[in-house]
PDB file of C-alpha atoms and ligand atoms in Angstrom:
ATOM      1  CA  MET A   1     -50.663 -28.054  42.563  1.00 52.00           C
ATOM      2  CA  LEU A   2     -51.405 -24.598  41.242  1.00 66.00           C
ATOM      3  CA  LEU A   3     -48.623 -22.048  41.520  1.00 81.00           C
ATOM      4  CA  LEU A   4     -50.755 -19.923  43.841  1.00 87.00           C
ATOM      5  CA  GLU A   5     -51.386 -22.843  46.200  1.00 91.00           C
ATOM      6  CA  THR A   6     -47.686 -23.765  46.230  1.00 92.00           C
ATOM      7  CA  LYS A   7     -46.836 -20.182  47.039  1.00 93.00           C
ATOM      8  CA  LEU A   8     -49.413 -19.779  49.800  1.00 95.00           C
ATOM      9  CA  LYS A   9     -48.403 -23.076  51.379  1.00 95.00           C
ATOM     10  CA  ARG A  10     -44.729 -22.101  51.417  1.00 95.00           C
ATOM     11  CA  LEU A  11     -45.516 -18.647  52.843  1.00 96.00           C
ATOM     12  CA  LYS A  12     -47.496 -20.309  55.629  1.00 96.00           C
ATOM     13  CA  THR A  13     -44.651 -22.719  56.470  1.00 95.00           C
ATOM     14  CA  LEU A  14     -42.099 -19.922  56.553  1.00 94.00           C
ATOM     15  CA  ARG A  15     -44.344 -17.661  58.621  1.00 95.00           C
ATOM     16  CA  LYS A  16     -44.480 -20.359  61.274  1.00 96.00           C
ATOM     17  CA  ARG A  17     -40.730 -20.817  61.170  1.00 91.00           C
ATOM     18  CA  ARG A  18     -39.972 -17.100  61.358  1.00 90.00           C
ATOM     19  CA  PRO A  19     -42.777 -15.463  63.366  1.00 93.00           C
ATOM     20  CA  GLN A  20     -40.744 -12.263  63.792  1.00 92.00           C
ATOM     21  CA  ASP A  21     -41.209 -11.656  60.030  1.00 91.00           C
ATOM     22  CA  ALA A  22     -44.945 -12.462  60.014  1.00 93.00           C
ATOM     23  CA  GLU A  23     -45.757  -9.032  58.602  1.00 92.00           C
ATOM     24  CA  ILE A  24     -43.681  -9.652  55.467  1.00 92.00           C
ATOM     25  CA  TYR A  25     -45.253 -13.073  54.850  1.00 94.00           C
ATOM     26  CA  ASP A  26     -48.767 -11.749  55.474  1.00 95.00           C
ATOM     27  CA  PHE A  27     -48.216  -8.903  53.060  1.00 94.00           C
ATOM     28  CA  HIS A  28     -47.037 -11.248  50.302  1.00 94.00           C
ATOM     29  CA  THR A  29     -49.837 -13.731  50.983  1.00 96.00           C
ATOM     30  CA  ALA A  30     -52.409 -10.964  50.533  1.00 96.00           C
ATOM     31  CA  LEU A  31     -50.634  -9.594  47.465  1.00 94.00           C
ATOM     32  CA  SER A  32     -50.508 -13.054  45.816  1.00 94.00           C
ATOM     33  CA  GLN A  33     -54.229 -13.544  46.482  1.00 95.00           C
ATOM     34  CA  PHE A  34     -54.965 -10.106  45.046  1.00 95.00           C
ATOM     35  CA  LEU A  35     -52.964 -10.826  41.869  1.00 93.00           C
ATOM     36  CA  HIS A  36     -54.734 -14.161  41.435  1.00 92.00           C
ATOM     37  CA  ARG A  37     -58.105 -12.368  41.321  1.00 93.00           C
ATOM     38  CA  GLN A  38     -57.087  -9.916  38.589  1.00 92.00           C
ATOM     39  CA  PRO A  39     -58.286 -10.159  34.996  1.00 86.00           C
ATOM     40  CA  ASN A  40     -55.479 -10.675  32.514  1.00 79.00           C
ATOM     41  CA  GLN A  41     -54.532 -10.341  28.864  1.00 86.00           C
ATOM     42  CA  TRP A  42     -54.009  -6.609  28.623  1.00 95.00           C
ATOM     43  CA  LEU A  43     -50.333  -7.016  27.818  1.00 97.00           C
ATOM     44  CA  SER A  44     -48.865  -8.669  24.735  1.00 96.00           C
ATOM     45  CA  PHE A  45     -45.874  -8.601  22.423  1.00 96.00           C
ATOM     46  CA  SER A  46     -45.943  -8.291  18.665  1.00 96.00           C
ATOM     47  CA  THR A  47     -42.870 -10.520  18.555  1.00 93.00           C
ATOM     48  CA  ASP A  48     -42.492 -12.789  15.539  1.00 91.00           C
ATOM     49  CA  LEU A  49     -42.018 -16.118  17.303  1.00 90.00           C
ATOM     50  CA  LYS A  50     -40.574 -17.584  14.105  1.00 91.00           C
ATOM     51  CA  SER A  51     -37.505 -15.369  14.469  1.00 90.00           C
ATOM     52  CA  TRP A  52     -36.724 -16.902  17.865  1.00 92.00           C
ATOM     53  CA  ASP A  53     -34.040 -19.325  16.625  1.00 93.00           C
ATOM     54  CA  SER A  54     -31.933 -16.617  15.049  1.00 93.00           C
ATOM     55  CA  ARG A  55     -32.455 -14.172  17.915  1.00 92.00           C
ATOM     56  CA  ARG A  56     -31.526 -16.744  20.504  1.00 94.00           C
ATOM     57  CA  GLN A  57     -28.421 -17.861  18.614  1.00 93.00           C
ATOM     58  CA  ALA A  58     -27.270 -14.241  18.486  1.00 94.00           C
ATOM     59  CA  GLY A  59     -27.702 -14.039  22.284  1.00 94.00           C
ATOM     60  CA  PHE A  60     -30.823 -11.851  22.296  1.00 95.00           C
ATOM     61  CA  PRO A  61     -33.789 -12.596  24.550  1.00 96.00           C
ATOM     62  CA  LEU A  62     -37.151 -13.311  22.935  1.00 96.00           C
ATOM     63  CA  LEU A  63     -38.897 -10.091  23.972  1.00 96.00           C
ATOM     64  CA  THR A  64     -37.963  -6.462  23.500  1.00 94.00           C
ATOM     65  CA  GLY A  65     -39.564  -3.262  24.739  1.00 95.00           C
ATOM     66  CA  ALA A  66     -40.234  -2.090  21.192  1.00 96.00           C
ATOM     67  CA  GLU A  67     -42.677  -4.993  20.765  1.00 96.00           C
ATOM     68  CA  LEU A  68     -44.546  -4.509  24.020  1.00 97.00           C
ATOM     69  CA  GLN A  69     -48.212  -3.606  23.587  1.00 97.00           C
ATOM     70  CA  ILE A  70     -50.819  -2.843  26.188  1.00 97.00           C
ATOM     71  CA  ASP A  71     -54.540  -2.341  26.131  1.00 96.00           C
ATOM     72  CA  PRO A  72     -54.532   0.988  28.025  1.00 94.00           C
ATOM     73  CA  GLU A  73     -57.899   0.728  29.768  1.00 94.00           C
ATOM     74  CA  PRO A  74     -57.564  -2.668  31.517  1.00 95.00           C
ATOM     75  CA  ALA A  75     -53.838  -2.023  32.096  1.00 96.00           C
ATOM     76  CA  GLY A  76     -54.730   1.243  33.851  1.00 95.00           C
ATOM     77  CA  LYS A  77     -57.394  -0.545  35.894  1.00 95.00           C
ATOM     78  CA  PHE A  78     -54.882  -3.167  36.988  1.00 96.00           C
ATOM     79  CA  PHE A  79     -52.345  -0.501  37.919  1.00 97.00           C
ATOM     80  CA  ALA A  80     -54.948   1.439  39.930  1.00 96.00           C
ATOM     81  CA  ALA A  81     -56.176  -1.715  41.696  1.00 96.00           C
ATOM     82  CA  LEU A  82     -52.616  -2.667  42.600  1.00 96.00           C
ATOM     83  CA  VAL A  83     -51.883   0.748  44.123  1.00 96.00           C
ATOM     84  CA  GLU A  84     -55.212   0.627  45.974  1.00 95.00           C
ATOM     85  CA  ASN A  85     -54.342  -2.815  47.281  1.00 95.00           C
ATOM     86  CA  LEU A  86     -50.928  -1.666  48.503  1.00 95.00           C
ATOM     87  CA  ILE A  87     -52.618   1.184  50.387  1.00 94.00           C
ATOM     88  CA  GLU A  88     -55.113  -1.256  51.948  1.00 93.00           C
ATOM     89  CA  LEU A  89     -52.330  -3.632  52.950  1.00 91.00           C
ATOM     90  CA  GLY A  90     -50.727  -0.835  54.865  1.00 82.00           C
ATOM     91  CA  GLN A  91     -47.660  -0.688  52.678  1.00 71.00           C
ATOM     92  CA  GLU A  92     -45.244   1.995  53.830  1.00 78.00           C
ATOM     93  CA  GLY A  93     -45.400   5.304  52.009  1.00 86.00           C
ATOM     94  CA  LYS A  94     -49.147   5.776  52.048  1.00 91.00           C
ATOM     95  CA  SER A  95     -49.040   9.430  50.999  1.00 93.00           C
ATOM     96  CA  GLU A  96     -46.738   8.609  48.064  1.00 95.00           C
ATOM     97  CA  LEU A  97     -49.063   5.767  47.061  1.00 96.00           C
ATOM     98  CA  ASN A  98     -51.990   8.184  47.184  1.00 95.00           C
ATOM     99  CA  GLN A  99     -50.078  10.542  44.908  1.00 95.00           C
ATOM    100  CA  ILE A 100     -49.573   7.715  42.412  1.00 96.00           C
ATOM    101  CA  ALA A 101     -53.279   6.813  42.670  1.00 96.00           C
ATOM    102  CA  ASP A 102     -54.272  10.448  41.988  1.00 96.00           C
ATOM    103  CA  ALA A 103     -51.918  10.659  39.006  1.00 96.00           C
ATOM    104  CA  GLN A 104     -53.413   7.430  37.647  1.00 95.00           C
ATOM    105  CA  LYS A 105     -56.952   8.814  38.021  1.00 94.00           C
ATOM    106  CA  ALA A 106     -55.870  11.987  36.199  1.00 94.00           C
ATOM    107  CA  GLY A 107     -54.537   9.768  33.383  1.00 92.00           C
ATOM    108  CA  SER A 108     -51.029  11.193  33.696  1.00 92.00           C
ATOM    109  CA  ILE A 109     -49.107   7.954  34.249  1.00 95.00           C
ATOM    110  CA  PRO A 110     -47.319   6.817  31.078  1.00 96.00           C
ATOM    111  CA  ILE A 111     -47.861   3.135  31.927  1.00 96.00           C
ATOM    112  CA  LYS A 112     -46.554   1.667  28.698  1.00 97.00           C
ATOM    113  CA  ALA A 113     -43.351   3.724  28.736  1.00 97.00           C
ATOM    114  CA  LEU A 114     -42.722   2.775  32.371  1.00 97.00           C
ATOM    115  CA  LEU A 115     -43.273  -0.930  31.669  1.00 97.00           C
ATOM    116  CA  VAL A 116     -40.885  -0.747  28.712  1.00 97.00           C
ATOM    117  CA  ALA A 117     -38.334   0.946  31.006  1.00 96.00           C
ATOM    118  CA  CYS A 118     -38.713  -1.906  33.530  1.00 95.00           C
ATOM    119  CA  LEU A 119     -38.298  -4.551  30.829  1.00 96.00           C
ATOM    120  CA  GLU A 120     -35.196  -2.855  29.440  1.00 93.00           C
ATOM    121  CA  LYS A 121     -33.735  -2.087  32.870  1.00 90.00           C
ATOM    122  CA  ASP A 122     -33.661   1.561  31.860  1.00 92.00           C
ATOM    123  CA  ARG A 123     -33.938   3.510  35.116  1.00 91.00           C
ATOM    124  CA  ALA A 124     -33.962   7.002  33.562  1.00 94.00           C
ATOM    125  CA  PRO A 125     -37.702   7.194  32.629  1.00 95.00           C
ATOM    126  CA  LEU A 126     -38.674   5.770  36.028  1.00 96.00           C
ATOM    127  CA  GLU A 127     -36.485   8.258  37.867  1.00 96.00           C
ATOM    128  CA  ALA A 128     -37.703  11.184  35.765  1.00 96.00           C
ATOM    129  CA  PHE A 129     -41.365  10.382  36.377  1.00 96.00           C
ATOM    130  CA  ALA A 130     -40.804   9.662  40.078  1.00 96.00           C
ATOM    131  CA  SER A 131     -39.125  13.030  40.545  1.00 96.00           C
ATOM    132  CA  GLU A 132     -42.018  14.719  38.713  1.00 95.00           C
ATOM    133  CA  LEU A 133     -44.384  13.182  41.278  1.00 94.00           C
ATOM    134  CA  GLN A 134     -41.823  13.729  44.050  1.00 94.00           C
ATOM    135  CA  ILE A 135     -41.943  10.109  45.142  1.00 94.00           C
ATOM    136  CA  PRO A 136     -39.102   7.589  45.618  1.00 94.00           C
ATOM    137  CA  SER A 137     -38.229   5.927  42.307  1.00 93.00           C
ATOM    138  CA  ALA A 138     -37.861   2.556  44.086  1.00 92.00           C
ATOM    139  CA  LEU A 139     -41.571   2.622  44.950  1.00 94.00           C
ATOM    140  CA  LEU A 140     -42.581   3.442  41.378  1.00 95.00           C
ATOM    141  CA  GLU A 141     -40.224   0.770  40.071  1.00 94.00           C
ATOM    142  CA  TYR A 142     -41.732  -1.803  42.442  1.00 93.00           C
ATOM    143  CA  ILE A 143     -45.276  -1.050  41.242  1.00 96.00           C
ATOM    144  CA  CYS A 144     -44.279  -1.018  37.590  1.00 96.00           C
ATOM    145  CA  SER A 145     -42.272  -4.230  37.767  1.00 95.00           C
ATOM    146  CA  THR A 146     -45.118  -5.981  39.616  1.00 95.00           C
ATOM    147  CA  THR A 147     -47.470  -4.808  36.835  1.00 96.00           C
ATOM    148  CA  LEU A 148     -45.038  -5.939  34.125  1.00 96.00           C
ATOM    149  CA  ALA A 149     -44.430  -9.308  35.802  1.00 95.00           C
ATOM    150  CA  PHE A 150     -48.156  -9.990  36.082  1.00 95.00           C
ATOM    151  CA  GLY A 151     -48.963  -9.009  32.491  1.00 96.00           C
ATOM    152  CA  LEU A 152     -45.955 -10.853  31.082  1.00 95.00           C
ATOM    153  CA  GLN A 153     -46.596 -14.079  32.973  1.00 93.00           C
ATOM    154  CA  GLU A 154     -50.229 -14.099  31.853  1.00 93.00           C
ATOM    155  CA  TRP A 155     -49.252 -13.479  28.214  1.00 95.00           C
ATOM    156  CA  LEU A 156     -46.658 -16.276  28.297  1.00 94.00           C
ATOM    157  CA  LYS A 157     -49.400 -18.744  29.240  1.00 92.00           C
ATOM    158  CA  GLU A 158     -51.088 -17.984  25.913  1.00 92.00           C
ATOM    159  CA  ILE A 159     -48.179 -18.597  23.538  1.00 92.00           C
ATOM    160  CA  PRO A 160     -46.450 -21.868  22.593  1.00 91.00           C
ATOM    161  CA  ARG A 161     -43.570 -22.507  25.008  1.00 88.00           C
ATOM    162  CA  PRO A 162     -40.405 -21.254  23.307  1.00 92.00           C
ATOM    163  CA  ASP A 163     -37.491 -23.713  23.310  1.00 93.00           C
ATOM    164  CA  TYR A 164     -34.382 -22.313  24.977  1.00 95.00           C
ATOM    165  CA  SER A 165     -32.708 -25.509  26.126  1.00 94.00           C
ATOM    166  CA  ASP A 166     -29.395 -24.378  24.583  1.00 94.00           C
ATOM    167  CA  TRP A 167     -29.417 -20.987  26.382  1.00 95.00           C
ATOM    168  CA  LYS A 168     -26.460 -20.615  28.781  1.00 93.00           C
ATOM    169  CA  LYS A 169     -26.414 -16.868  29.356  1.00 93.00           C
ATOM    170  CA  GLY A 170     -26.590 -15.115  32.704  1.00 92.00           C
ATOM    171  CA  TYR A 171     -29.802 -13.246  31.735  1.00 93.00           C
ATOM    172  CA  CYS A 172     -33.283 -14.509  31.003  1.00 96.00           C
ATOM    173  CA  PRO A 173     -33.813 -15.996  27.516  1.00 97.00           C
ATOM    174  CA  ILE A 174     -37.386 -14.715  27.440  1.00 97.00           C
ATOM    175  CA  CYS A 175     -37.407 -11.200  28.901  1.00 96.00           C
ATOM    176  CA  GLY A 176     -33.689 -10.468  29.340  1.00 94.00           C
ATOM    177  CA  GLY A 177     -34.084 -10.010  33.100  1.00 91.00           C
ATOM    178  CA  ALA A 178     -31.297 -10.663  35.577  1.00 90.00           C
ATOM    179  CA  PRO A 179     -31.754 -13.837  37.649  1.00 93.00           C
ATOM    180  CA  SER A 180     -33.253 -13.238  41.077  1.00 91.00           C
ATOM    181  CA  MET A 181     -32.282 -16.651  42.415  1.00 96.00           C
ATOM    182  CA  GLY A 182     -30.166 -19.635  41.455  1.00 97.00           C
ATOM    183  CA  GLU A 183     -30.965 -23.256  42.180  1.00 97.00           C
ATOM    184  CA  LEU A 184     -28.945 -26.450  42.440  1.00 97.00           C
ATOM    185  CA  ALA A 185     -31.203 -29.272  41.276  1.00 95.00           C
ATOM    186  CA  GLY A 186     -31.141 -32.967  40.459  1.00 91.00           C
ATOM    187  CA  LYS A 187     -28.622 -35.569  41.541  1.00 87.00           C
ATOM    188  CA  GLU A 188     -25.778 -33.842  39.737  1.00 89.00           C
ATOM    189  CA  GLY A 189     -26.559 -30.462  41.273  1.00 91.00           C
ATOM    190  CA  GLU A 190     -27.284 -28.814  37.924  1.00 95.00           C
ATOM    191  CA  LYS A 191     -27.312 -25.011  38.317  1.00 96.00           C
ATOM    192  CA  ARG A 192     -30.458 -23.229  37.169  1.00 97.00           C
ATOM    193  CA  LEU A 193     -31.211 -19.502  37.151  1.00 97.00           C
ATOM    194  CA  HIS A 194     -34.691 -18.092  37.837  1.00 96.00           C
ATOM    195  CA  CYS A 195     -36.068 -14.853  36.393  1.00 94.00           C
ATOM    196  CA  SER A 196     -38.158 -12.778  38.793  1.00 89.00           C
ATOM    197  CA  ILE A 197     -40.088 -10.954  36.068  1.00 93.00           C
ATOM    198  CA  CYS A 198     -41.333 -13.804  33.874  1.00 94.00           C
ATOM    199  CA  THR A 199     -40.450 -16.785  36.180  1.00 92.00           C
ATOM    200  CA  SER A 200     -38.579 -18.634  33.405  1.00 95.00           C
ATOM    201  CA  ASP A 201     -35.709 -20.807  34.531  1.00 95.00           C
ATOM    202  CA  TRP A 202     -32.750 -22.078  32.560  1.00 97.00           C
ATOM    203  CA  SER A 203     -29.701 -24.214  33.071  1.00 96.00           C
ATOM    204  CA  VAL A 204     -26.176 -22.728  33.204  1.00 96.00           C
ATOM    205  CA  THR A 205     -22.589 -23.801  33.742  1.00 93.00           C
ATOM    206  CA  ARG A 206     -22.130 -24.303  37.464  1.00 91.00           C
ATOM    207  CA  LEU A 207     -18.658 -22.893  37.918  1.00 92.00           C
ATOM    208  CA  LYS A 208     -19.161 -19.648  36.064  1.00 93.00           C
ATOM    209  CA  CYS A 209     -20.228 -16.189  37.248  1.00 94.00           C
ATOM    210  CA  SER A 210     -23.720 -15.443  35.880  1.00 90.00           C
ATOM    211  CA  TYR A 211     -22.880 -11.758  35.575  1.00 90.00           C
ATOM    212  CA  CYS A 212     -19.401 -11.408  34.086  1.00 91.00           C
ATOM    213  CA  GLY A 213     -18.764 -14.909  32.747  1.00 91.00           C
ATOM    214  CA  ASN A 214     -15.692 -15.429  34.974  1.00 94.00           C
ATOM    215  CA  GLU A 215     -14.708 -19.113  35.110  1.00 95.00           C
ATOM    216  CA  GLU A 216     -11.557 -18.869  37.241  1.00 96.00           C
ATOM    217  CA  SER A 217     -12.249 -21.095  40.200  1.00 93.00           C
ATOM    218  CA  ASP A 218     -10.020 -19.142  42.629  1.00 95.00           C
ATOM    219  CA  SER A 219     -12.199 -16.034  42.343  1.00 96.00           C
ATOM    220  CA  LEU A 220     -15.527 -17.894  42.516  1.00 97.00           C
ATOM    221  CA  GLU A 221     -16.618 -18.683  46.049  1.00 96.00           C
ATOM    222  CA  TYR A 222     -19.748 -19.083  48.095  1.00 96.00           C
ATOM    223  CA  PHE A 223     -20.828 -18.538  51.679  1.00 96.00           C
ATOM    224  CA  THR A 224     -23.665 -19.872  53.826  1.00 95.00           C
ATOM    225  CA  ALA A 225     -25.348 -18.524  56.941  1.00 92.00           C
ATOM    226  CA  GLU A 226     -25.230 -20.496  60.136  1.00 88.00           C
ATOM    227  CA  GLY A 227     -28.345 -22.503  60.944  1.00 82.00           C
ATOM    228  CA  GLU A 228     -29.883 -22.042  57.468  1.00 84.00           C
ATOM    229  CA  ALA A 229     -29.396 -25.254  55.537  1.00 90.00           C
ATOM    230  CA  GLY A 230     -30.249 -25.310  51.857  1.00 95.00           C
ATOM    231  CA  TYR A 231     -29.269 -21.760  50.996  1.00 97.00           C
ATOM    232  CA  ARG A 232     -25.967 -20.320  49.873  1.00 97.00           C
ATOM    233  CA  VAL A 233     -24.642 -17.236  48.167  1.00 97.00           C
ATOM    234  CA  ASP A 234     -22.360 -17.543  45.146  1.00 96.00           C
ATOM    235  CA  ILE A 235     -19.940 -14.654  44.878  1.00 96.00           C
ATOM    236  CA  CYS A 236     -17.528 -13.541  42.169  1.00 96.00           C
ATOM    237  CA  ARG A 237     -14.449 -11.613  43.291  1.00 95.00           C
ATOM    238  CA  LYS A 238     -13.843 -10.393  39.740  1.00 95.00           C
ATOM    239  CA  CYS A 239     -17.069  -8.373  39.255  1.00 94.00           C
ATOM    240  CA  SER A 240     -18.304  -8.315  42.893  1.00 95.00           C
ATOM    241  CA  GLY A 241     -21.608  -9.880  41.814  1.00 95.00           C
ATOM    242  CA  TYR A 242     -23.564 -12.224  44.070  1.00 96.00           C
ATOM    243  CA  LEU A 243     -26.388 -14.677  43.530  1.00 96.00           C
ATOM    244  CA  LYS A 244     -28.483 -16.383  46.196  1.00 97.00           C
ATOM    245  CA  VAL A 245     -28.833 -20.098  45.526  1.00 97.00           C
ATOM    246  CA  VAL A 246     -31.411 -22.595  46.781  1.00 97.00           C
ATOM    247  CA  ASP A 247     -30.177 -26.160  47.067  1.00 96.00           C
ATOM    248  CA  SER A 248     -33.234 -28.157  46.006  1.00 96.00           C
ATOM    249  CA  ARG A 249     -31.470 -31.381  46.897  1.00 95.00           C
ATOM    250  CA  GLU A 250     -31.873 -30.287  50.509  1.00 94.00           C
ATOM    251  CA  LEU A 251     -35.065 -28.227  50.424  1.00 94.00           C
ATOM    252  CA  GLY A 252     -37.039 -30.142  47.782  1.00 93.00           C
ATOM    253  CA  GLU A 253     -37.846 -29.314  44.166  1.00 92.00           C
ATOM    254  CA  GLY A 254     -40.483 -26.912  42.887  1.00 92.00           C
ATOM    255  CA  LEU A 255     -40.205 -24.183  45.518  1.00 94.00           C
ATOM    256  CA  PRO A 256     -41.633 -20.791  44.498  1.00 94.00           C
ATOM    257  CA  MET A 257     -38.441 -18.824  43.952  1.00 95.00           C
ATOM    258  CA  ASP A 258     -39.970 -15.404  44.630  1.00 93.00           C
ATOM    259  CA  VAL A 259     -40.857 -16.643  48.130  1.00 94.00           C
ATOM    260  CA  GLU A 260     -37.366 -18.082  48.627  1.00 95.00           C
ATOM    261  CA  ASP A 261     -35.951 -14.717  47.585  1.00 94.00           C
ATOM    262  CA  LEU A 262     -38.105 -13.040  50.215  1.00 91.00           C
ATOM    263  CA  ASN A 263     -37.138 -15.620  52.797  1.00 92.00           C
ATOM    264  CA  THR A 264     -33.434 -14.922  52.349  1.00 94.00           C
ATOM    265  CA  LEU A 265     -33.299 -11.144  52.643  1.00 91.00           C
ATOM    266  CA  TYR A 266     -30.767 -11.615  55.430  1.00 92.00           C
ATOM    267  CA  LEU A 267     -28.392 -13.138  52.861  1.00 95.00           C
ATOM    268  CA  ASP A 268     -28.735 -10.001  50.717  1.00 95.00           C
ATOM    269  CA  LEU A 269     -27.809  -7.928  53.748  1.00 95.00           C
ATOM    270  CA  ILE A 270     -24.694 -10.024  54.468  1.00 95.00           C
ATOM    271  CA  ALA A 271     -23.579  -9.969  50.816  1.00 96.00           C
ATOM    272  CA  GLN A 272     -24.194  -6.236  50.405  1.00 95.00           C
ATOM    273  CA  LYS A 273     -22.393  -5.468  53.638  1.00 96.00           C
ATOM    274  CA  GLU A 274     -19.366  -7.248  52.173  1.00 95.00           C
ATOM    275  CA  GLY A 275     -19.574  -5.012  49.105  1.00 95.00           C
ATOM    276  CA  PHE A 276     -21.215  -7.431  46.686  1.00 95.00           C
ATOM    277  CA  VAL A 277     -23.930  -6.354  44.251  1.00 93.00           C
ATOM    278  CA  LYS A 278     -26.955  -8.275  43.022  1.00 88.00           C
ATOM    279  CA  GLY A 279     -28.299  -8.421  39.509  1.00 67.00           C
ATOM    280  CA  LYS A 280     -25.481  -6.868  37.561  1.00 59.00           C
ATOM    281  CA  ARG A 281     -26.354  -7.438  33.977  1.00 53.00           C
ATOM    282  CA  THR A 282     -23.957  -7.734  31.136  1.00 47.00           C
ATOM    283  CA  LEU A 283     -24.476  -8.959  27.609  1.00 41.00           C
ATOM    284  CA  LYS A 284     -20.908 -10.130  27.256  1.00 39.00           C
ATOM    285  CA  ASN A 285     -21.011 -13.585  28.869  1.00 38.00           C
TER     286      ASN A 285
HETATM  287 ZN1   ZN B   1     -37.597 -13.396  32.313  1.00 84.74          ZN
HETATM  288 ZN1   ZN B   2     -18.429 -12.052  37.978  1.00 84.74          ZN
END
């Protein structure tokens, strides 16, 4: 089944199960359909794929911001269409979205620099530009990371699949992103991490914090929410990081992890209320 179909089917199932959140599922259904209709191939990387073995062995992800290239015209069109779509879907912050749309029309949005900032998790350029436009930086970051994720995923379809079977880090081997979700899969309950930007997934040591590398079992715990089988939250008392985990042995394999992330926002609320933080990234583990 195509990824889009899998996603739409799962959104439909969850919408039925949680009618009180219908608005969220409808929004993401419409957004997925919109993204599927967009032309691609305006983003690429000048990365030398032959250097992958040495990069990977040194613990560096495949892609860096310095190698990101965009074709400005179609990239700008995509960006404008996305903002337009968010306005049509009734996304909150309509006046801020209109401001972004106007800035895009005036050609004043430094799209490439903002995409590089998203890839490198460098908030400063995003915050600086958001304050220039007097809009919340979270909104700008959302639009830019959606743009980056789309362009990156399309580009990855065009290159030979890089081998990263020996990668055990807590960040994505391809784009360096922090994992958005974890998964326990297969009979042995192998732990896999999923990247929200490029959708790569990779296998890691189960009893180890993905953020700080802590392996002391007495400070690694997890909690579940009542009545929600198949989901848990791994927490590390050493760095206060948390990771939501889907147990595919209970829920079935091949679930679209971005939808599972969306479906478990209540787990983020519980974890954050307890003082845990998601997506801490460190290059030390
Ligand atoms: Zn990634
Ligand atoms: Zn930790």
